[in-house]
Amino acid sequence: MKFYEIEGGYILRGEIDVSGSKNATLPIIAATLLNEGVSVIKNVPDIRDVKMMCSILRKIGCKITREKDVLIIDATTITSSQIPEDLMREMRSSVIIVGALLGREKECSFTYPGGCEIGSRPINLHLEAFKLMGVDVLEKNGNIECKAENLIGTEIVLDFPSVGATENIMLASVLSDGVTYIKNVAREPEIVCLQDFLNAMGADIKGAGTNTIKIKGVKKLHNTEFSIISDRIEAGTYMCMVAATKGELILNNVCVEHIAAVIHKLRQMNCRVHTYKNKVKLNANRALKATNIKTMPYPGFPTDMQSQFVTMLALAEGTSIIVENIFENRFKYVPELIKMGANITIEGTTAIVQGVDTYSSANVQAKDLRGGAALIEAALAANGLSRIEGIDFVERGYENLVKKLTILGAKIRKQ
Ligand code: EPZ
């Protein structure tokens, strides 16, 4: 298995560009199925999850080409409404294709996506919403068959502002009869980006970014060209990696508004952060200070930044309390950090972090995407040579990670 070898202890300094957002790209690739034509999507990151989503669309009849950061997706012909089981298991977020296939074909069959390293990740909110829209949902031995005469606009109130459920309902409603109201929706920037893409194809959606979204069904969508927003979690990740080494960073192509909660916490930790139109400058040459964090739905502190902050807080002066409110099992990377010298106690979904002076290099294993990024962050701060196994997880969501870190002065090699 491939691994990263990192010689840590160097202060990272430099300027890099943020790539397009993984979590905006994936639902938009699924959304192209709603247009029996060609969609051109720009600023698409070249990462494993995007490759996997494209392979699912190819398996059901789409023609997809890539030219640099541009995806050209021709969904004129769909040959199947079955999502391949292996790809469903490999990437849970492929469940987002269900809403698009229901919207277009009025049917979809798929296997239960199952849990992953950060939690059980059920899809009850997705399925309950589909039923309210007139879909028959048959669950048998882990397989799910969805079928509908027609999808009827209705009012759906989500028990939890689930990102995936919000996106799936939007996709299923775009070509439905009538008007759908979704309440207590997710308000993430990726939801707004999906609304903008669907409306660019001729949909009639309002309210993304607020707690209610209104979708007025339309008959047909048309071809469009669209550019993906920048990746707010990638931006936050590099800020944490540089801050853990007491370095300095200039990040270009940032949407500052999207990382307000992250910047607020970095400042609380004694980092200097200056914001410009679409650029952020970080200076972390002062001693890091402890702070407390509670992960929340957007615009609260993002769960996808939790592991990168715990890794930094483990080097801060004082004791920090981090409560993970979104996923029930998102501290799997902590035992690996403890191997590197961190002083962290986990009690349920709370981490109590006592700052230490530094990390020691070690051989560690990534078990999920953001936990893997956290281990790289710790290795960059540790003196000596560390090995990070399980880098397939990391390459699901970070484009050109070795190249970008090398520009910042990191000694990192993929072996
Ligand atoms: C999206 O996952 C993101 N993935 C995740 O990013 C992100 O952590 C998460 O939203 C929360 O912001 C993509 O966009 C591809 P949810 P999703 O539905 O949609 C529970 C990363 O690292 N829930 O908002 O799966 C669920 O178990 C990834 O880039 C139900 O109970 O997240 C979880 O506890 C990781 N029933 C909570 O809601 C449901 O039907 C939030 O899940 C659906 C969700």
CSV table of C-alpha atoms and ligand atoms in Angstrom, one decimal:
chain,number,residue,atom,x,y,z
A,1,MET,CA,0.0,0.0,0.0
A,2,LYS,CA,1.2,3.5,-0.8
A,3,PHE,CA,2.1,5.8,2.1
A,4,TYR,CA,3.4,9.4,2.7
A,5,GLU,CA,6.9,9.8,4.2
A,6,ILE,CA,7.1,13.2,6.0
A,7,GLU,CA,10.3,14.7,7.6
A,8,GLY,CA,8.7,17.2,10.0
A,9,GLY,CA,9.9,20.1,12.1
A,10,TYR,CA,10.1,22.7,9.2
A,11,ILE,CA,8.1,26.0,9.5
A,12,LEU,CA,5.8,26.1,6.5
A,13,ARG,CA,5.7,29.4,4.6
A,14,GLY,CA,4.2,30.3,1.2
A,15,GLU,CA,1.2,30.9,-1.1
A,16,ILE,CA,-1.1,28.3,-2.7
A,17,ASP,CA,-4.5,28.3,-4.5
A,18,VAL,CA,-7.5,26.5,-3.1
A,19,SER,CA,-9.2,24.0,-5.5
A,20,GLY,CA,-12.8,23.5,-6.3
A,21,SER,CA,-15.1,22.1,-3.6
A,22,LYS,CA,-15.4,18.3,-3.3
A,23,ASN,CA,-18.7,18.6,-1.5
A,24,ALA,CA,-20.1,21.0,-4.1
A,25,THR,CA,-18.9,18.9,-7.0
A,26,LEU,CA,-20.3,15.6,-6.0
A,27,PRO,CA,-24.0,16.6,-5.9
A,28,ILE,CA,-23.6,18.7,-9.0
A,29,ILE,CA,-22.3,15.7,-11.0
A,30,ALA,CA,-25.4,13.8,-9.8
A,31,ALA,CA,-27.6,16.8,-10.8
A,32,THR,CA,-26.3,16.6,-14.4
A,33,LEU,CA,-28.5,13.5,-14.8
A,34,LEU,CA,-31.6,15.7,-14.7
A,35,ASN,CA,-30.7,17.3,-18.1
A,36,GLU,CA,-31.0,15.1,-21.2
A,37,GLY,CA,-28.1,16.9,-22.7
A,38,VAL,CA,-24.6,18.2,-22.0
A,39,SER,CA,-23.4,20.0,-18.8
A,40,VAL,CA,-20.0,21.7,-18.6
A,41,ILE,CA,-18.6,22.0,-15.1
A,42,LYS,CA,-15.5,24.1,-14.4
A,43,ASN,CA,-13.1,24.3,-11.4
A,44,VAL,CA,-13.6,20.5,-10.7
A,45,PRO,CA,-10.9,19.1,-8.3
A,46,ASP,CA,-9.0,16.0,-9.6
A,47,ILE,CA,-9.7,13.7,-6.6
A,48,ARG,CA,-10.7,10.1,-6.1
A,49,ASP,CA,-14.3,10.9,-5.1
A,50,VAL,CA,-14.9,12.8,-8.3
A,51,LYS,CA,-13.4,9.9,-10.3
A,52,MET,CA,-15.7,7.5,-8.5
A,53,MET,CA,-18.8,9.6,-9.1
A,54,CYS,CA,-18.0,9.9,-12.8
A,55,SER,CA,-17.5,6.1,-13.1
A,56,ILE,CA,-21.0,5.6,-11.7
A,57,LEU,CA,-22.5,8.0,-14.3
A,58,ARG,CA,-20.5,6.2,-17.0
A,59,LYS,CA,-21.9,2.8,-15.9
A,60,ILE,CA,-25.5,4.1,-16.3
A,61,GLY,CA,-24.9,5.4,-19.8
A,62,CYS,CA,-23.4,8.9,-19.5
A,63,LYS,CA,-20.4,10.1,-21.6
A,64,ILE,CA,-17.9,12.1,-19.6
A,65,THR,CA,-14.6,13.7,-20.7
A,66,ARG,CA,-12.3,15.9,-18.7
A,67,GLU,CA,-10.1,18.7,-20.0
A,68,LYS,CA,-7.9,20.0,-17.1
A,69,ASP,CA,-10.3,21.2,-14.5
A,70,VAL,CA,-13.4,21.0,-16.7
A,71,LEU,CA,-15.8,18.1,-16.8
A,72,ILE,CA,-18.1,17.7,-19.9
A,73,ILE,CA,-21.0,15.4,-18.9
A,74,ASP,CA,-23.3,14.1,-21.7
A,75,ALA,CA,-26.4,12.6,-19.9
A,76,THR,CA,-28.5,12.5,-23.1
A,77,THR,CA,-29.0,8.7,-22.7
A,78,ILE,CA,-29.4,6.8,-19.4
A,79,THR,CA,-29.1,3.0,-19.8
A,80,SER,CA,-29.8,1.9,-16.2
A,81,SER,CA,-31.3,3.2,-13.0
A,82,GLN,CA,-29.3,0.8,-10.8
A,83,ILE,CA,-26.4,2.2,-8.8
A,84,PRO,CA,-23.5,-0.3,-8.9
A,85,GLU,CA,-23.2,-2.0,-5.5
A,86,ASP,CA,-19.4,-1.9,-5.3
A,87,LEU,CA,-19.3,1.9,-5.9
A,88,MET,CA,-22.2,2.5,-3.5
A,89,ARG,CA,-20.2,0.8,-0.8
A,90,GLU,CA,-17.0,2.5,-1.7
A,91,MET,CA,-18.5,6.0,-1.6
A,92,ARG,CA,-21.5,6.6,0.6
A,93,SER,CA,-22.2,10.0,-0.9
A,94,SER,CA,-23.2,8.2,-4.2
A,95,VAL,CA,-26.6,8.0,-2.5
A,96,ILE,CA,-27.1,11.5,-3.9
A,97,ILE,CA,-27.6,9.9,-7.3
A,98,VAL,CA,-30.9,8.4,-6.1
A,99,GLY,CA,-32.6,11.7,-6.0
A,100,ALA,CA,-31.4,12.6,-9.5
A,101,LEU,CA,-32.5,9.2,-11.0
A,102,LEU,CA,-35.9,9.5,-9.3
A,103,GLY,CA,-36.2,13.0,-10.7
A,104,ARG,CA,-35.4,11.8,-14.2
A,105,GLU,CA,-36.4,8.1,-14.4
A,106,LYS,CA,-39.0,8.0,-11.6
A,107,GLU,CA,-37.1,4.9,-10.3
A,108,CYS,CA,-33.8,3.8,-8.8
A,109,SER,CA,-32.4,0.7,-7.1
A,110,PHE,CA,-29.3,0.7,-4.9
A,111,THR,CA,-27.8,-1.1,-2.0
A,112,TYR,CA,-27.9,0.3,1.5
A,113,PRO,CA,-24.7,2.5,1.6
A,114,GLY,CA,-23.8,1.3,5.1
A,115,GLY,CA,-21.7,3.1,7.7
A,116,CYS,CA,-18.1,4.2,7.5
A,117,GLU,CA,-15.3,5.2,9.9
A,118,ILE,CA,-17.0,8.3,11.2
A,119,GLY,CA,-20.5,6.9,12.0
A,120,SER,CA,-23.4,4.7,11.0
A,121,ARG,CA,-24.6,7.4,8.5
A,122,PRO,CA,-28.2,6.3,8.0
A,123,ILE,CA,-30.4,7.5,5.1
A,124,ASN,CA,-33.8,7.5,6.9
A,125,LEU,CA,-34.3,11.2,6.3
A,126,HIS,CA,-33.7,10.7,2.5
A,127,LEU,CA,-36.2,7.7,2.3
A,128,GLU,CA,-38.9,9.3,4.5
A,129,ALA,CA,-38.8,12.4,2.2
A,130,PHE,CA,-39.1,10.3,-1.0
A,131,LYS,CA,-42.1,8.5,0.5
A,132,LEU,CA,-43.8,11.9,1.2
A,133,MET,CA,-43.2,12.8,-2.5
A,134,GLY,CA,-45.1,9.6,-3.6
A,135,VAL,CA,-42.2,7.2,-4.0
A,136,ASP,CA,-42.7,3.5,-3.2
A,137,VAL,CA,-39.6,2.4,-1.2
A,138,LEU,CA,-39.1,-1.3,-0.9
A,139,GLU,CA,-36.2,-2.4,1.4
A,140,LYS,CA,-35.1,-6.1,1.2
A,141,ASN,CA,-31.8,-7.7,2.4
A,142,GLY,CA,-29.9,-4.4,2.1
A,143,ASN,CA,-31.3,-3.6,-1.3
A,144,ILE,CA,-33.6,-0.6,-1.8
A,145,GLU,CA,-36.0,-0.3,-4.8
A,146,CYS,CA,-37.6,3.1,-5.3
A,147,LYS,CA,-40.4,3.6,-7.9
A,148,ALA,CA,-43.0,6.4,-8.5
A,149,GLU,CA,-45.8,7.1,-10.9
A,150,ASN,CA,-44.9,10.7,-10.5
A,151,LEU,CA,-43.1,12.8,-7.9
A,152,ILE,CA,-45.6,15.2,-6.2
A,153,GLY,CA,-44.5,18.5,-4.7
A,154,THR,CA,-45.2,18.6,-0.9
A,155,GLU,CA,-43.9,20.0,2.4
A,156,ILE,CA,-41.0,18.2,4.0
A,157,VAL,CA,-39.7,19.0,7.5
A,158,LEU,CA,-36.3,17.5,8.2
A,159,ASP,CA,-35.7,16.2,11.8
A,160,PHE,CA,-32.0,17.2,11.3
A,161,PRO,CA,-30.6,19.7,8.7
A,162,SER,CA,-28.9,16.8,6.8
A,163,VAL,CA,-26.7,18.0,3.9
A,164,GLY,CA,-27.2,14.8,1.8
A,165,ALA,CA,-31.0,14.6,2.5
A,166,THR,CA,-31.4,18.3,1.6
A,167,GLU,CA,-29.5,17.8,-1.7
A,168,ASN,CA,-31.4,14.5,-2.5
A,169,ILE,CA,-34.8,16.1,-2.0
A,170,MET,CA,-33.8,19.1,-4.2
A,171,LEU,CA,-32.7,16.8,-7.0
A,172,ALA,CA,-35.9,14.7,-6.8
A,173,SER,CA,-38.2,17.8,-6.8
A,174,VAL,CA,-36.7,19.8,-9.7
A,175,LEU,CA,-38.8,18.0,-12.4
A,176,SER,CA,-41.8,17.0,-10.1
A,177,ASP,CA,-45.4,18.2,-10.3
A,178,GLY,CA,-46.2,21.1,-8.1
A,179,VAL,CA,-44.2,22.9,-5.4
A,180,THR,CA,-42.0,21.3,-2.7
A,181,TYR,CA,-41.0,23.1,0.5
A,182,ILE,CA,-38.2,21.7,2.5
A,183,LYS,CA,-37.9,23.0,6.1
A,184,ASN,CA,-35.1,22.8,8.6
A,185,VAL,CA,-32.7,22.3,5.7
A,186,ALA,CA,-29.0,22.3,5.7
A,187,ARG,CA,-27.6,25.8,4.9
A,188,GLU,CA,-24.1,24.9,3.8
A,189,PRO,CA,-22.5,26.8,0.9
A,190,GLU,CA,-22.6,23.6,-1.1
A,191,ILE,CA,-26.4,23.7,-1.0
A,192,VAL,CA,-26.4,27.2,-2.4
A,193,CYS,CA,-24.0,26.1,-5.1
A,194,LEU,CA,-26.3,23.2,-6.0
A,195,GLN,CA,-29.3,25.6,-6.2
A,196,ASP,CA,-27.3,27.9,-8.5
A,197,PHE,CA,-26.3,25.1,-10.8
A,198,LEU,CA,-29.9,23.7,-11.0
A,199,ASN,CA,-31.3,27.2,-11.7
A,200,ALA,CA,-28.6,27.7,-14.4
A,201,MET,CA,-30.1,24.6,-16.0
A,202,GLY,CA,-33.6,26.1,-15.9
A,203,ALA,CA,-34.9,24.9,-12.5
A,204,ASP,CA,-36.9,27.2,-10.2
A,205,ILE,CA,-35.5,27.0,-6.7
A,206,LYS,CA,-35.3,29.6,-4.0
A,207,GLY,CA,-34.1,29.8,-0.4
A,208,ALA,CA,-30.9,27.8,-0.3
A,209,GLY,CA,-28.8,29.1,2.6
A,210,THR,CA,-31.9,29.8,4.7
A,211,ASN,CA,-33.8,27.3,6.7
A,212,THR,CA,-36.5,26.8,4.0
A,213,ILE,CA,-36.0,25.9,0.3
A,214,LYS,CA,-38.9,26.2,-2.2
A,215,ILE,CA,-38.7,24.1,-5.4
A,216,LYS,CA,-41.2,24.7,-8.2
A,217,GLY,CA,-41.2,21.7,-10.5
A,218,VAL,CA,-40.4,22.5,-14.2
A,219,LYS,CA,-40.9,20.3,-17.3
A,220,LYS,CA,-37.4,20.2,-18.6
A,221,LEU,CA,-33.9,21.4,-18.0
A,222,HIS,CA,-31.3,22.7,-20.6
A,223,ASN,CA,-27.5,22.6,-21.1
A,224,THR,CA,-25.4,25.0,-19.1
A,225,GLU,CA,-21.8,25.8,-18.2
A,226,PHE,CA,-21.1,26.3,-14.5
A,227,SER,CA,-18.1,26.9,-12.1
A,228,ILE,CA,-17.7,25.2,-8.8
A,229,ILE,CA,-17.1,27.3,-5.6
A,230,SER,CA,-13.8,26.9,-3.8
A,231,ASP,CA,-13.3,24.2,-1.1
A,232,ARG,CA,-13.8,25.8,2.3
A,233,ILE,CA,-12.6,22.6,4.1
A,234,GLU,CA,-9.4,22.4,2.0
A,235,ALA,CA,-8.8,26.1,2.8
A,236,GLY,CA,-9.2,25.5,6.6
A,237,THR,CA,-7.1,22.3,6.4
A,238,TYR,CA,-4.0,24.1,5.0
A,239,MET,CA,-4.5,27.0,7.5
A,240,CYS,CA,-4.3,24.4,10.3
A,241,MET,CA,-1.3,22.5,8.8
A,242,VAL,CA,0.7,25.8,8.5
A,243,ALA,CA,-0.4,27.0,12.0
A,244,ALA,CA,0.7,23.7,13.6
A,245,THR,CA,4.2,24.4,12.3
A,246,LYS,CA,4.1,28.1,13.4
A,247,GLY,CA,4.3,29.2,9.8
A,248,GLU,CA,2.8,31.8,7.4
A,249,LEU,CA,0.3,31.2,4.6
A,250,ILE,CA,-1.3,33.1,1.8
A,251,LEU,CA,-4.4,31.3,0.4
A,252,ASN,CA,-5.9,32.4,-3.0
A,253,ASN,CA,-9.4,31.6,-4.4
A,254,VAL,CA,-10.9,31.6,-0.9
A,255,CYS,CA,-14.5,32.5,-0.1
A,256,VAL,CA,-13.9,34.2,3.2
A,257,GLU,CA,-17.5,34.2,4.2
A,258,HIS,CA,-17.6,30.3,4.0
A,259,ILE,CA,-14.8,30.0,6.6
A,260,ALA,CA,-15.9,32.7,9.1
A,261,ALA,CA,-16.3,30.1,12.0
A,262,VAL,CA,-12.8,28.6,11.2
A,263,ILE,CA,-11.1,32.1,11.1
A,264,HIS,CA,-12.8,33.0,14.4
A,265,LYS,CA,-11.4,29.9,16.2
A,266,LEU,CA,-7.9,30.5,14.6
A,267,ARG,CA,-7.9,34.0,16.0
A,268,GLN,CA,-9.0,32.7,19.4
A,269,MET,CA,-6.0,30.4,19.3
A,270,ASN,CA,-3.7,33.4,18.9
A,271,CYS,CA,-3.2,33.2,15.1
A,272,ARG,CA,-3.2,36.4,13.1
A,273,VAL,CA,-5.6,36.1,10.1
A,274,HIS,CA,-6.1,38.9,7.6
A,275,THR,CA,-8.9,38.6,5.0
A,276,TYR,CA,-9.2,40.2,1.6
A,277,LYS,CA,-11.7,39.9,-1.3
A,278,ASN,CA,-10.9,36.2,-2.1
A,279,LYS,CA,-7.6,35.8,-0.3
A,280,VAL,CA,-6.6,35.0,3.3
A,281,LYS,CA,-3.3,35.6,5.1
A,282,LEU,CA,-2.4,33.6,8.2
A,283,ASN,CA,0.6,34.2,10.5
A,284,ALA,CA,0.9,31.7,13.3
A,285,ASN,CA,4.4,32.5,14.8
A,286,ARG,CA,3.0,33.2,18.3
A,287,ALA,CA,2.3,30.5,20.8
A,288,LEU,CA,-1.0,28.7,20.2
A,289,LYS,CA,-3.6,29.2,22.9
A,290,ALA,CA,-6.3,26.6,24.0
A,291,THR,CA,-9.9,27.2,23.1
A,292,ASN,CA,-13.2,25.2,23.1
A,293,ILE,CA,-15.1,24.0,20.0
A,294,LYS,CA,-18.6,22.5,19.4
A,295,THR,CA,-19.2,21.2,15.8
A,296,MET,CA,-22.5,22.4,14.5
A,297,PRO,CA,-24.4,22.6,11.1
A,298,TYR,CA,-23.4,25.6,9.0
A,299,PRO,CA,-22.8,28.4,9.7
A,300,GLY,CA,-21.5,26.9,13.0
A,301,PHE,CA,-18.1,25.3,13.3
A,302,PRO,CA,-17.8,22.6,10.6
A,303,THR,CA,-17.4,18.9,11.7
A,304,ASP,CA,-15.1,18.4,8.7
A,305,MET,CA,-12.5,20.7,10.5
A,306,GLN,CA,-12.7,19.0,13.9
A,307,SER,CA,-9.8,16.7,13.5
A,308,GLN,CA,-7.5,19.4,12.1
A,309,PHE,CA,-8.2,21.6,15.0
A,310,VAL,CA,-7.8,18.9,17.7
A,311,THR,CA,-4.4,18.3,16.2
A,312,MET,CA,-3.4,22.0,16.6
A,313,LEU,CA,-5.0,22.3,20.0
A,314,ALA,CA,-2.8,19.4,21.2
A,315,LEU,CA,0.1,21.8,20.7
A,316,ALA,CA,-1.6,24.8,22.4
A,317,GLU,CA,-1.0,26.2,25.9
A,318,GLY,CA,-3.8,25.1,28.1
A,319,THR,CA,-6.7,22.6,28.1
A,320,SER,CA,-9.3,22.6,25.2
A,321,ILE,CA,-12.7,20.9,25.1
A,322,ILE,CA,-14.0,19.8,21.7
A,323,VAL,CA,-17.6,18.4,21.4
A,324,GLU,CA,-18.5,16.5,18.1
A,325,ASN,CA,-22.2,17.0,17.6
A,326,ILE,CA,-22.7,15.8,14.1
A,327,PHE,CA,-21.1,12.3,13.8
A,328,GLU,CA,-21.1,9.8,16.6
A,329,ASN,CA,-17.7,8.3,15.9
A,330,ARG,CA,-15.4,11.0,14.5
A,331,PHE,CA,-12.4,10.6,16.9
A,332,LYS,CA,-10.9,7.5,15.3
A,333,TYR,CA,-7.7,9.4,14.5
A,334,VAL,CA,-7.0,10.3,18.2
A,335,PRO,CA,-5.2,7.0,19.2
A,336,GLU,CA,-2.7,7.7,16.3
A,337,LEU,CA,-2.2,11.3,17.6
A,338,ILE,CA,-1.6,9.9,21.1
A,339,LYS,CA,1.1,7.6,19.6
A,340,MET,CA,2.8,10.9,18.4
A,341,GLY,CA,2.7,12.3,21.9
A,342,ALA,CA,-0.6,14.1,22.2
A,343,ASN,CA,-2.4,14.2,25.5
A,344,ILE,CA,-6.1,13.7,24.7
A,345,THR,CA,-8.9,11.9,26.6
A,346,ILE,CA,-12.1,10.9,24.8
A,347,GLU,CA,-15.4,10.8,26.7
A,348,GLY,CA,-18.2,9.9,24.4
A,349,THR,CA,-18.4,12.6,21.7
A,350,THR,CA,-16.1,14.9,23.7
A,351,ALA,CA,-12.3,15.3,23.5
A,352,ILE,CA,-10.4,16.8,26.4
A,353,VAL,CA,-7.0,18.1,25.0
A,354,GLN,CA,-4.1,19.1,27.2
A,355,GLY,CA,-1.5,20.9,25.2
A,356,VAL,CA,2.1,19.5,24.9
A,357,ASP,CA,5.3,21.1,23.6
A,358,THR,CA,5.6,19.0,20.4
A,359,TYR,CA,4.8,15.8,18.6
A,360,SER,CA,7.2,12.9,18.1
A,361,SER,CA,7.4,11.3,14.7
A,362,ALA,CA,5.8,7.9,14.3
A,363,ASN,CA,4.3,5.5,11.8
A,364,VAL,CA,0.5,6.0,11.8
A,365,GLN,CA,-2.6,4.9,9.9
A,366,ALA,CA,-5.3,7.1,8.4
A,367,LYS,CA,-8.8,5.7,8.8
A,368,ASP,CA,-10.8,8.5,7.1
A,369,LEU,CA,-10.4,11.6,5.0
A,370,ARG,CA,-10.2,14.4,7.6
A,371,GLY,CA,-8.6,12.2,10.2
A,372,GLY,CA,-5.9,11.4,7.7
A,373,ALA,CA,-5.3,15.1,7.0
A,374,ALA,CA,-4.9,15.6,10.8
A,375,LEU,CA,-2.2,12.9,11.0
A,376,ILE,CA,-0.3,14.7,8.1
A,377,GLU,CA,-0.6,17.9,10.1
A,378,ALA,CA,0.9,16.3,13.2
A,379,ALA,CA,3.7,14.7,11.2
A,380,LEU,CA,4.5,18.1,9.7
A,381,ALA,CA,4.9,19.6,13.2
A,382,ALA,CA,6.8,16.6,14.6
A,383,ASN,CA,10.6,16.5,14.6
A,384,GLY,CA,11.8,13.5,12.6
A,385,LEU,CA,10.5,11.1,10.0
A,386,SER,CA,6.9,9.9,10.1
A,387,ARG,CA,5.0,7.5,7.8
A,388,ILE,CA,1.3,7.9,7.1
A,389,GLU,CA,-0.4,4.8,5.8
A,390,GLY,CA,-4.0,4.8,4.3
A,391,ILE,CA,-3.4,7.7,2.0
A,392,ASP,CA,-6.2,6.6,-0.3
A,393,PHE,CA,-8.5,8.1,2.2
A,394,VAL,CA,-6.7,11.5,2.0
A,395,GLU,CA,-6.5,11.5,-1.8
A,396,ARG,CA,-10.4,11.2,-1.9
A,397,GLY,CA,-10.6,14.9,-1.0
A,398,TYR,CA,-7.3,16.8,-1.4
A,399,GLU,CA,-6.2,17.7,-4.9
A,400,ASN,CA,-2.4,17.8,-5.4
A,401,LEU,CA,-1.7,17.6,-1.7
A,402,VAL,CA,2.0,16.7,-1.9
A,403,LYS,CA,2.6,19.4,-4.5
A,404,LYS,CA,0.9,22.1,-2.5
A,405,LEU,CA,2.7,21.1,0.8
A,406,THR,CA,6.0,21.0,-1.1
A,407,ILE,CA,5.4,24.6,-2.3
A,408,LEU,CA,5.0,25.5,1.4
A,409,GLY,CA,8.4,24.0,2.3
A,410,ALA,CA,7.2,20.6,3.6
A,411,LYS,CA,9.5,17.5,3.2
A,412,ILE,CA,6.8,15.0,2.0
A,413,ARG,CA,7.1,12.1,-0.4
A,414,LYS,CA,4.6,9.6,-1.7
A,415,GLN,CA,6.1,6.1,-1.6
B,1,EPZ,C1,-22.0,15.8,4.1
B,1,EPZ,O1,-22.2,14.4,4.5
B,1,EPZ,C2,-20.6,15.9,3.7
B,1,EPZ,N1,-20.3,15.0,2.6
B,1,EPZ,C3,-19.7,15.5,4.9
B,1,EPZ,O2,-18.3,15.7,4.6
B,1,EPZ,C4,-20.0,16.4,6.1
B,1,EPZ,O3,-19.3,16.0,7.2
B,1,EPZ,C5,-21.5,16.3,6.4
B,1,EPZ,O4,-22.3,16.6,5.2
B,1,EPZ,C6,-21.9,17.3,7.5
B,1,EPZ,O5,-21.6,18.6,7.1
B,1,EPZ,C7,-20.6,15.4,1.3
B,1,EPZ,O6,-21.1,16.5,1.1
B,1,EPZ,C8,-20.2,14.5,0.2
B,1,EPZ,P1,-25.4,14.7,6.8
B,1,EPZ,P2,-23.7,13.8,4.7
B,1,EPZ,O7,-26.5,14.0,6.1
B,1,EPZ,O8,-24.6,14.4,3.8
B,1,EPZ,C9,-27.3,12.0,10.3
B,1,EPZ,C10,-16.1,15.1,4.2
B,1,EPZ,O9,-15.2,14.9,5.1
B,1,EPZ,N2,-28.3,11.6,9.3
B,1,EPZ,O10,-25.5,16.2,7.0
B,1,EPZ,O11,-23.6,12.3,4.8
B,1,EPZ,C11,-25.9,11.5,10.0
B,1,EPZ,O12,-25.7,10.2,10.5
B,1,EPZ,C12,-17.5,14.5,4.5
B,1,EPZ,O13,-15.9,15.8,3.2
B,1,EPZ,C13,-29.3,10.8,9.7
B,1,EPZ,O14,-29.4,10.4,10.9
B,1,EPZ,O15,-24.0,14.4,6.2
B,1,EPZ,C14,-25.0,12.5,10.7
B,1,EPZ,O16,-24.9,12.1,12.1
B,1,EPZ,C15,-17.5,13.7,5.7
B,1,EPZ,N3,-30.2,10.3,8.8
B,1,EPZ,C16,-25.7,13.8,10.6
B,1,EPZ,O17,-27.1,13.5,10.2
B,1,EPZ,C17,-30.1,10.7,7.5
B,1,EPZ,O18,-31.0,10.3,6.7
B,1,EPZ,C18,-25.2,14.7,9.5
B,1,EPZ,O19,-25.2,14.0,8.3
B,1,EPZ,C19,-29.0,11.5,7.1
B,1,EPZ,C20,-28.1,12.0,8.0
